[in-house]
């Protein structure tokens, strides 16, 4: 992906919002092709995990709480390794691409594909991203418009403010913000909130996708500030954080 495109994605972090109202007008064939072309050049957290993205209409989607749009992207993945992290990492780049191109999108955790769509793939369905022409303001006017926890509540350490600020603004299921960070001079350790039993049943999968979304923001911020980005898991877990589980480490 070209540096110019990466910069556009990074800038979109500070303007992005979830769009739940869409125009009935469909995107043009050229616009849809540009989206599929973007997916072909997207950065993966783990290139060894196969994935597939299907753009479908509302007839292929099931949900008790529908978000009406002409377009839905259903994401399928090989269920191995950190495939949920990988899914969040990949789709958040598309989410930001849509923002940068004045289109709207929204993570749609309540949606499921119809049986015939599932039957067409040998991969596991993961999640749906709604997208289309927004019927409401598509971007935020200011960073003050974000409803997010302050950095002081989600980190320990004084390094890498610019990278963590980008991660702080990441979207998450029910705005749960399940992340915590410990910084060192050349590392950022990531932790995921351990939910209670009831929340774990509903949000465990979504929270892991959320962490992939935050990692996408960290990667784009690292690129913007000319730093390396390598996500790995240390053999020995760093310092424990109450109510959080160690997820992995970004080496800068």
PDB file of C-alpha atoms in Angstrom:
ATOM      1  CA  UNK A   1       0.000   0.000   0.000  1.00  0.00           C
ATOM      2  CA  UNK A   2       1.376   3.433  -0.940  1.00  0.00           C
ATOM      3  CA  UNK A   3       2.489   5.870   1.761  1.00  0.00           C
ATOM      4  CA  UNK A   4      -0.099   8.414   0.580  1.00  0.00           C
ATOM      5  CA  UNK A   5      -2.893   5.909   1.114  1.00  0.00           C
ATOM      6  CA  UNK A   6      -1.561   4.982   4.558  1.00  0.00           C
ATOM      7  CA  UNK A   7      -1.506   8.639   5.543  1.00  0.00           C
ATOM      8  CA  UNK A   8      -5.145   9.011   4.438  1.00  0.00           C
ATOM      9  CA  UNK A   9      -6.125   6.030   6.607  1.00  0.00           C
ATOM     10  CA  UNK A  10      -4.229   7.488   9.558  1.00  0.00           C
ATOM     11  CA  UNK A  11      -5.923  10.876   9.200  1.00  0.00           C
ATOM     12  CA  UNK A  12      -9.319   9.129   9.006  1.00  0.00           C
ATOM     13  CA  UNK A  13      -8.801   7.774  12.547  1.00  0.00           C
ATOM     14  CA  UNK A  14      -9.482  11.258  13.920  1.00  0.00           C
ATOM     15  CA  UNK A  15     -12.662  11.809  11.858  1.00  0.00           C
ATOM     16  CA  UNK A  16     -14.294   8.380  11.741  1.00  0.00           C
ATOM     17  CA  UNK A  17     -17.725   7.687  13.235  1.00  0.00           C
ATOM     18  CA  UNK A  18     -20.140   4.758  13.096  1.00  0.00           C
ATOM     19  CA  UNK A  19     -22.902   5.408  10.563  1.00  0.00           C
ATOM     20  CA  UNK A  20     -26.290   3.783  11.107  1.00  0.00           C
ATOM     21  CA  UNK A  21     -28.389   5.643   8.508  1.00  0.00           C
ATOM     22  CA  UNK A  22     -27.724   5.174   4.804  1.00  0.00           C
ATOM     23  CA  UNK A  23     -29.076   6.415   1.504  1.00  0.00           C
ATOM     24  CA  UNK A  24     -30.938   3.845  -0.590  1.00  0.00           C
ATOM     25  CA  UNK A  25     -28.746   4.685  -3.574  1.00  0.00           C
ATOM     26  CA  UNK A  26     -26.197   1.966  -4.313  1.00  0.00           C
ATOM     27  CA  UNK A  27     -22.546   2.657  -4.922  1.00  0.00           C
ATOM     28  CA  UNK A  28     -21.411   2.545  -8.534  1.00  0.00           C
ATOM     29  CA  UNK A  29     -19.727  -0.519  -9.990  1.00  0.00           C
ATOM     30  CA  UNK A  30     -16.488   1.454 -10.101  1.00  0.00           C
ATOM     31  CA  UNK A  31     -16.763   2.387  -6.407  1.00  0.00           C
ATOM     32  CA  UNK A  32     -17.403  -1.248  -5.450  1.00  0.00           C
ATOM     33  CA  UNK A  33     -14.436  -2.342  -7.580  1.00  0.00           C
ATOM     34  CA  UNK A  34     -12.209   0.172  -5.796  1.00  0.00           C
ATOM     35  CA  UNK A  35     -13.278  -1.364  -2.478  1.00  0.00           C
ATOM     36  CA  UNK A  36     -12.479  -4.907  -3.629  1.00  0.00           C
ATOM     37  CA  UNK A  37      -9.173  -3.697  -5.082  1.00  0.00           C
ATOM     38  CA  UNK A  38      -8.323  -2.085  -1.741  1.00  0.00           C
ATOM     39  CA  UNK A  39      -8.979  -5.391   0.036  1.00  0.00           C
ATOM     40  CA  UNK A  40      -6.480  -7.097  -2.283  1.00  0.00           C
ATOM     41  CA  UNK A  41      -3.639  -4.844  -1.121  1.00  0.00           C
ATOM     42  CA  UNK A  42      -4.590  -4.646   2.542  1.00  0.00           C
ATOM     43  CA  UNK A  43      -2.066  -5.413   5.282  1.00  0.00           C
ATOM     44  CA  UNK A  44      -2.761  -8.570   7.288  1.00  0.00           C
ATOM     45  CA  UNK A  45      -1.702  -9.131  10.883  1.00  0.00           C
ATOM     46  CA  UNK A  46      -1.071 -12.794   9.999  1.00  0.00           C
ATOM     47  CA  UNK A  47      -0.658 -13.488   6.247  1.00  0.00           C
ATOM     48  CA  UNK A  48      -0.889 -17.231   6.918  1.00  0.00           C
ATOM     49  CA  UNK A  49      -4.612 -16.997   7.740  1.00  0.00           C
ATOM     50  CA  UNK A  50      -6.900 -17.275   4.732  1.00  0.00           C
ATOM     51  CA  UNK A  51      -9.841 -14.892   4.564  1.00  0.00           C
ATOM     52  CA  UNK A  52     -12.650 -13.963   2.228  1.00  0.00           C
ATOM     53  CA  UNK A  53     -14.808 -10.819   2.051  1.00  0.00           C
ATOM     54  CA  UNK A  54     -18.200 -10.946   0.325  1.00  0.00           C
ATOM     55  CA  UNK A  55     -20.159  -7.833  -0.596  1.00  0.00           C
ATOM     56  CA  UNK A  56     -23.868  -8.666  -0.459  1.00  0.00           C
ATOM     57  CA  UNK A  57     -27.251  -6.918  -0.298  1.00  0.00           C
ATOM     58  CA  UNK A  58     -29.793  -6.967   2.530  1.00  0.00           C
ATOM     59  CA  UNK A  59     -31.401 -10.195   1.284  1.00  0.00           C
ATOM     60  CA  UNK A  60     -28.276 -12.101   2.315  1.00  0.00           C
ATOM     61  CA  UNK A  61     -28.267 -10.746   5.883  1.00  0.00           C
ATOM     62  CA  UNK A  62     -30.170 -11.877   8.987  1.00  0.00           C
ATOM     63  CA  UNK A  63     -30.542  -9.678  12.063  1.00  0.00           C
ATOM     64  CA  UNK A  64     -33.110  -8.918  14.737  1.00  0.00           C
ATOM     65  CA  UNK A  65     -31.924  -5.297  14.807  1.00  0.00           C
ATOM     66  CA  UNK A  66     -31.286  -4.416  11.171  1.00  0.00           C
ATOM     67  CA  UNK A  67     -29.225  -1.500   9.907  1.00  0.00           C
ATOM     68  CA  UNK A  68     -30.653  -0.758   6.464  1.00  0.00           C
ATOM     69  CA  UNK A  69     -28.117  -0.219   3.710  1.00  0.00           C
ATOM     70  CA  UNK A  70     -27.663  -1.309   0.080  1.00  0.00           C
ATOM     71  CA  UNK A  71     -24.317  -2.917   0.944  1.00  0.00           C
ATOM     72  CA  UNK A  72     -22.942  -5.323   3.558  1.00  0.00           C
ATOM     73  CA  UNK A  73     -19.509  -6.893   3.670  1.00  0.00           C
ATOM     74  CA  UNK A  74     -19.478 -10.346   5.254  1.00  0.00           C
ATOM     75  CA  UNK A  75     -16.049 -11.442   6.468  1.00  0.00           C
ATOM     76  CA  UNK A  76     -15.049 -15.120   6.520  1.00  0.00           C
ATOM     77  CA  UNK A  77     -11.790 -16.534   7.873  1.00  0.00           C
ATOM     78  CA  UNK A  78      -9.819 -19.682   8.407  1.00  0.00           C
ATOM     79  CA  UNK A  79     -10.422 -20.335  12.130  1.00  0.00           C
ATOM     80  CA  UNK A  80      -6.848 -20.673  13.321  1.00  0.00           C
ATOM     81  CA  UNK A  81      -4.347 -18.708  15.364  1.00  0.00           C
ATOM     82  CA  UNK A  82      -5.350 -15.120  16.093  1.00  0.00           C
ATOM     83  CA  UNK A  83      -7.942 -15.047  13.328  1.00  0.00           C
ATOM     84  CA  UNK A  84     -10.276 -12.725  15.240  1.00  0.00           C
ATOM     85  CA  UNK A  85      -7.443 -10.242  15.791  1.00  0.00           C
ATOM     86  CA  UNK A  86      -6.602 -10.552  12.110  1.00  0.00           C
ATOM     87  CA  UNK A  87     -10.224  -9.904  11.127  1.00  0.00           C
ATOM     88  CA  UNK A  88     -10.411  -6.715  13.188  1.00  0.00           C
ATOM     89  CA  UNK A  89      -7.027  -5.568  11.882  1.00  0.00           C
ATOM     90  CA  UNK A  90      -8.040  -6.054   8.241  1.00  0.00           C
ATOM     91  CA  UNK A  91     -11.572  -4.689   8.381  1.00  0.00           C
ATOM     92  CA  UNK A  92     -10.616  -1.581  10.335  1.00  0.00           C
ATOM     93  CA  UNK A  93      -8.397  -0.562   7.435  1.00  0.00           C
ATOM     94  CA  UNK A  94     -11.440  -0.841   5.170  1.00  0.00           C
ATOM     95  CA  UNK A  95     -13.535   1.068   7.719  1.00  0.00           C
ATOM     96  CA  UNK A  96     -11.016   3.933   7.584  1.00  0.00           C
ATOM     97  CA  UNK A  97     -10.757   3.744   3.796  1.00  0.00           C
ATOM     98  CA  UNK A  98     -14.510   4.290   3.559  1.00  0.00           C
ATOM     99  CA  UNK A  99     -14.281   7.280   5.925  1.00  0.00           C
ATOM    100  CA  UNK A 100     -11.454   8.762   3.863  1.00  0.00           C
ATOM    101  CA  UNK A 101     -13.648   8.486   0.763  1.00  0.00           C
ATOM    102  CA  UNK A 102     -16.679  10.194   2.351  1.00  0.00           C
ATOM    103  CA  UNK A 103     -18.618   6.957   2.690  1.00  0.00           C
ATOM    104  CA  UNK A 104     -20.127   5.511   5.841  1.00  0.00           C
ATOM    105  CA  UNK A 105     -19.645   2.206   7.637  1.00  0.00           C
ATOM    106  CA  UNK A 106     -20.540   0.461  10.870  1.00  0.00           C
ATOM    107  CA  UNK A 107     -19.468  -2.755  12.562  1.00  0.00           C
ATOM    108  CA  UNK A 108     -22.544  -5.002  12.695  1.00  0.00           C
ATOM    109  CA  UNK A 109     -22.025  -7.689  15.317  1.00  0.00           C
ATOM    110  CA  UNK A 110     -25.709  -8.678  15.413  1.00  0.00           C
ATOM    111  CA  UNK A 111     -25.805  -9.704  11.748  1.00  0.00           C
ATOM    112  CA  UNK A 112     -25.502 -13.222  10.347  1.00  0.00           C
ATOM    113  CA  UNK A 113     -25.301 -14.431   6.749  1.00  0.00           C
ATOM    114  CA  UNK A 114     -28.083 -16.545   5.267  1.00  0.00           C
ATOM    115  CA  UNK A 115     -27.414 -20.303   5.163  1.00  0.00           C
ATOM    116  CA  UNK A 116     -26.852 -20.306   1.421  1.00  0.00           C
ATOM    117  CA  UNK A 117     -24.098 -17.695   1.797  1.00  0.00           C
ATOM    118  CA  UNK A 118     -22.390 -19.729   4.512  1.00  0.00           C
ATOM    119  CA  UNK A 119     -22.588 -22.823   2.308  1.00  0.00           C
ATOM    120  CA  UNK A 120     -20.655 -21.055  -0.448  1.00  0.00           C
ATOM    121  CA  UNK A 121     -17.521 -20.763   1.704  1.00  0.00           C
ATOM    122  CA  UNK A 122     -15.315 -23.320   3.425  1.00  0.00           C
ATOM    123  CA  UNK A 123     -14.229 -20.619   5.889  1.00  0.00           C
ATOM    124  CA  UNK A 124     -15.869 -19.535   9.145  1.00  0.00           C
ATOM    125  CA  UNK A 125     -18.112 -16.495   9.209  1.00  0.00           C
ATOM    126  CA  UNK A 126     -16.706 -13.812  11.526  1.00  0.00           C
ATOM    127  CA  UNK A 127     -18.530 -10.467  11.265  1.00  0.00           C
ATOM    128  CA  UNK A 128     -20.317  -8.010   8.993  1.00  0.00           C
ATOM    129  CA  UNK A 129     -19.396  -4.446   8.105  1.00  0.00           C
ATOM    130  CA  UNK A 130     -22.279  -2.280   6.862  1.00  0.00           C
ATOM    131  CA  UNK A 131     -21.357   0.429   4.357  1.00  0.00           C
ATOM    132  CA  UNK A 132     -22.813   2.842   1.837  1.00  0.00           C
ATOM    133  CA  UNK A 133     -23.595   6.500   1.258  1.00  0.00           C
ATOM    134  CA  UNK A 134     -24.302   8.102   4.641  1.00  0.00           C
ATOM    135  CA  UNK A 135     -27.679   9.725   5.285  1.00  0.00           C
ATOM    136  CA  UNK A 136     -26.185  11.618   8.229  1.00  0.00           C
ATOM    137  CA  UNK A 137     -22.959  13.486   8.921  1.00  0.00           C
ATOM    138  CA  UNK A 138     -20.249  11.022   7.945  1.00  0.00           C
ATOM    139  CA  UNK A 139     -17.320  12.451   9.915  1.00  0.00           C
ATOM    140  CA  UNK A 140     -16.619  13.983  13.306  1.00  0.00           C
ATOM    141  CA  UNK A 141     -15.807  17.681  13.503  1.00  0.00           C
ATOM    142  CA  UNK A 142     -13.351  17.337  16.364  1.00  0.00           C
ATOM    143  CA  UNK A 143     -11.537  14.793  18.490  1.00  0.00           C
ATOM    144  CA  UNK A 144     -13.688  16.100  21.342  1.00  0.00           C
ATOM    145  CA  UNK A 145     -16.650  14.344  19.692  1.00  0.00           C
ATOM    146  CA  UNK A 146     -15.240  10.926  20.622  1.00  0.00           C
ATOM    147  CA  UNK A 147     -16.696   9.255  23.711  1.00  0.00           C
ATOM    148  CA  UNK A 148     -13.567   7.455  24.890  1.00  0.00           C
ATOM    149  CA  UNK A 149     -11.724   6.847  28.144  1.00  0.00           C
ATOM    150  CA  UNK A 150      -8.790   9.196  28.777  1.00  0.00           C
ATOM    151  CA  UNK A 151      -5.358   7.735  28.148  1.00  0.00           C
ATOM    152  CA  UNK A 152      -4.556   7.824  31.853  1.00  0.00           C
ATOM    153  CA  UNK A 153      -7.182   5.109  32.445  1.00  0.00           C
ATOM    154  CA  UNK A 154      -5.943   2.700  29.789  1.00  0.00           C
ATOM    155  CA  UNK A 155      -2.163   2.857  29.954  1.00  0.00           C
ATOM    156  CA  UNK A 156       0.881   2.656  32.173  1.00  0.00           C
ATOM    157  CA  UNK A 157       4.089   4.368  31.117  1.00  0.00           C
ATOM    158  CA  UNK A 158       4.893   7.691  29.474  1.00  0.00           C
ATOM    159  CA  UNK A 159       6.139   6.667  26.025  1.00  0.00           C
ATOM    160  CA  UNK A 160       4.456   6.565  22.595  1.00  0.00           C
ATOM    161  CA  UNK A 161       1.661   9.055  23.251  1.00  0.00           C
ATOM    162  CA  UNK A 162       0.864   9.552  19.550  1.00  0.00           C
ATOM    163  CA  UNK A 163       0.512   5.822  18.925  1.00  0.00           C
ATOM    164  CA  UNK A 164      -1.664   5.217  21.979  1.00  0.00           C
ATOM    165  CA  UNK A 165      -3.865   8.214  21.204  1.00  0.00           C
ATOM    166  CA  UNK A 166      -4.682   6.634  17.831  1.00  0.00           C
ATOM    167  CA  UNK A 167      -5.460   3.308  19.531  1.00  0.00           C
ATOM    168  CA  UNK A 168      -7.599   5.055  22.150  1.00  0.00           C
ATOM    169  CA  UNK A 169      -9.944   6.323  19.432  1.00  0.00           C
ATOM    170  CA  UNK A 170     -10.617   2.847  18.008  1.00  0.00           C
ATOM    171  CA  UNK A 171     -14.258   1.720  17.851  1.00  0.00           C
ATOM    172  CA  UNK A 172     -15.344  -1.260  19.949  1.00  0.00           C
ATOM    173  CA  UNK A 173     -18.460  -3.316  20.691  1.00  0.00           C
ATOM    174  CA  UNK A 174     -20.892  -1.233  22.791  1.00  0.00           C
ATOM    175  CA  UNK A 175     -17.966   1.195  23.141  1.00  0.00           C
ATOM    176  CA  UNK A 176     -16.511  -1.184  25.734  1.00  0.00           C
ATOM    177  CA  UNK A 177     -12.873  -0.223  25.011  1.00  0.00           C
ATOM    178  CA  UNK A 178     -11.456  -3.552  26.293  1.00  0.00           C
ATOM    179  CA  UNK A 179      -7.772  -2.547  26.010  1.00  0.00           C
ATOM    180  CA  UNK A 180      -4.944  -1.609  28.324  1.00  0.00           C
ATOM    181  CA  UNK A 181      -1.371  -0.734  27.359  1.00  0.00           C
ATOM    182  CA  UNK A 182       1.989  -0.810  29.122  1.00  0.00           C
ATOM    183  CA  UNK A 183       4.713   1.105  27.322  1.00  0.00           C
ATOM    184  CA  UNK A 184       8.471   0.665  27.266  1.00  0.00           C
ATOM    185  CA  UNK A 185      11.069   2.491  25.166  1.00  0.00           C
ATOM    186  CA  UNK A 186      10.643   0.217  22.137  1.00  0.00           C
ATOM    187  CA  UNK A 187       7.604  -1.866  23.067  1.00  0.00           C
ATOM    188  CA  UNK A 188       3.899  -1.576  23.744  1.00  0.00           C
ATOM    189  CA  UNK A 189       2.315  -4.473  25.644  1.00  0.00           C
ATOM    190  CA  UNK A 190      -1.387  -5.050  24.974  1.00  0.00           C
ATOM    191  CA  UNK A 191      -3.884  -6.436  27.468  1.00  0.00           C
ATOM    192  CA  UNK A 192      -7.524  -7.415  26.941  1.00  0.00           C
ATOM    193  CA  UNK A 193     -10.210  -6.975  29.577  1.00  0.00           C
ATOM    194  CA  UNK A 194     -11.398 -10.209  31.187  1.00  0.00           C
ATOM    195  CA  UNK A 195     -15.207  -9.778  31.282  1.00  0.00           C
ATOM    196  CA  UNK A 196     -17.477 -11.305  33.894  1.00  0.00           C
ATOM    197  CA  UNK A 197     -19.293 -14.548  33.066  1.00  0.00           C
ATOM    198  CA  UNK A 198     -22.365 -12.945  31.506  1.00  0.00           C
ATOM    199  CA  UNK A 199     -20.450 -10.424  29.430  1.00  0.00           C
ATOM    200  CA  UNK A 200     -17.934 -13.070  28.413  1.00  0.00           C
ATOM    201  CA  UNK A 201     -20.711 -15.096  26.773  1.00  0.00           C
ATOM    202  CA  UNK A 202     -21.795 -12.134  24.644  1.00  0.00           C
ATOM    203  CA  UNK A 203     -18.598 -10.185  24.081  1.00  0.00           C
ATOM    204  CA  UNK A 204     -15.615 -12.545  24.142  1.00  0.00           C
ATOM    205  CA  UNK A 205     -15.490 -12.854  20.343  1.00  0.00           C
ATOM    206  CA  UNK A 206     -16.226  -9.179  19.732  1.00  0.00           C
ATOM    207  CA  UNK A 207     -13.625  -8.028  22.241  1.00  0.00           C
ATOM    208  CA  UNK A 208     -10.923  -9.983  20.433  1.00  0.00           C
ATOM    209  CA  UNK A 209     -11.980  -8.344  17.158  1.00  0.00           C
ATOM    210  CA  UNK A 210     -11.879  -4.991  18.979  1.00  0.00           C
ATOM    211  CA  UNK A 211      -8.264  -5.628  19.935  1.00  0.00           C
ATOM    212  CA  UNK A 212      -7.464  -6.220  16.262  1.00  0.00           C
ATOM    213  CA  UNK A 213      -9.085  -2.870  15.460  1.00  0.00           C
ATOM    214  CA  UNK A 214      -6.899  -1.128  18.048  1.00  0.00           C
ATOM    215  CA  UNK A 215      -3.829  -2.860  16.585  1.00  0.00           C
ATOM    216  CA  UNK A 216      -4.702  -1.483  13.149  1.00  0.00           C
ATOM    217  CA  UNK A 217      -4.702   2.025  14.609  1.00  0.00           C
ATOM    218  CA  UNK A 218      -1.358   1.363  16.334  1.00  0.00           C
ATOM    219  CA  UNK A 219       0.153   0.130  13.067  1.00  0.00           C
ATOM    220  CA  UNK A 220      -1.039   3.158  11.093  1.00  0.00           C
ATOM    221  CA  UNK A 221       0.268   5.506  13.790  1.00  0.00           C
ATOM    222  CA  UNK A 222       3.625   3.696  13.772  1.00  0.00           C
ATOM    223  CA  UNK A 223       3.802   4.091   9.990  1.00  0.00           C
ATOM    224  CA  UNK A 224       2.920   7.781  10.279  1.00  0.00           C
ATOM    225  CA  UNK A 225       5.717   8.336  12.786  1.00  0.00           C
ATOM    226  CA  UNK A 226       8.296   6.245  10.897  1.00  0.00           C
ATOM    227  CA  UNK A 227       8.476   3.488  13.479  1.00  0.00           C
ATOM    228  CA  UNK A 228       8.663  -0.241  13.000  1.00  0.00           C
ATOM    229  CA  UNK A 229       5.693  -2.424  13.843  1.00  0.00           C
ATOM    230  CA  UNK A 230       5.979  -6.090  14.750  1.00  0.00           C
ATOM    231  CA  UNK A 231       3.230  -7.837  16.692  1.00  0.00           C
ATOM    232  CA  UNK A 232       4.409 -10.825  18.693  1.00  0.00           C
ATOM    233  CA  UNK A 233       3.742 -12.733  21.915  1.00  0.00           C
ATOM    234  CA  UNK A 234       6.490 -12.876  24.483  1.00  0.00           C
ATOM    235  CA  UNK A 235       7.375 -16.222  26.055  1.00  0.00           C
ATOM    236  CA  UNK A 236       7.138 -14.609  29.456  1.00  0.00           C
ATOM    237  CA  UNK A 237       4.137 -12.388  30.142  1.00  0.00           C
ATOM    238  CA  UNK A 238       4.987  -8.808  31.200  1.00  0.00           C
ATOM    239  CA  UNK A 239       3.696  -7.341  34.451  1.00  0.00           C
ATOM    240  CA  UNK A 240       0.178  -8.514  35.349  1.00  0.00           C
ATOM    241  CA  UNK A 241      -2.726  -6.059  35.114  1.00  0.00           C
ATOM    242  CA  UNK A 242      -5.742  -6.664  37.345  1.00  0.00           C
ATOM    243  CA  UNK A 243      -8.806  -7.869  35.403  1.00  0.00           C
ATOM    244  CA  UNK A 244      -6.862  -7.938  32.117  1.00  0.00           C
ATOM    245  CA  UNK A 245      -5.138 -10.737  30.196  1.00  0.00           C
ATOM    246  CA  UNK A 246      -1.873 -10.270  28.313  1.00  0.00           C
ATOM    247  CA  UNK A 247      -2.559 -10.372  24.571  1.00  0.00           C
ATOM    248  CA  UNK A 248       0.681  -9.559  22.837  1.00  0.00           C
ATOM    249  CA  UNK A 249       3.435  -7.004  22.288  1.00  0.00           C
ATOM    250  CA  UNK A 250       4.149  -4.491  19.545  1.00  0.00           C
ATOM    251  CA  UNK A 251       7.893  -4.105  18.948  1.00  0.00           C
ATOM    252  CA  UNK A 252       8.747  -0.679  17.573  1.00  0.00           C
TER     253      UNK A 252
END
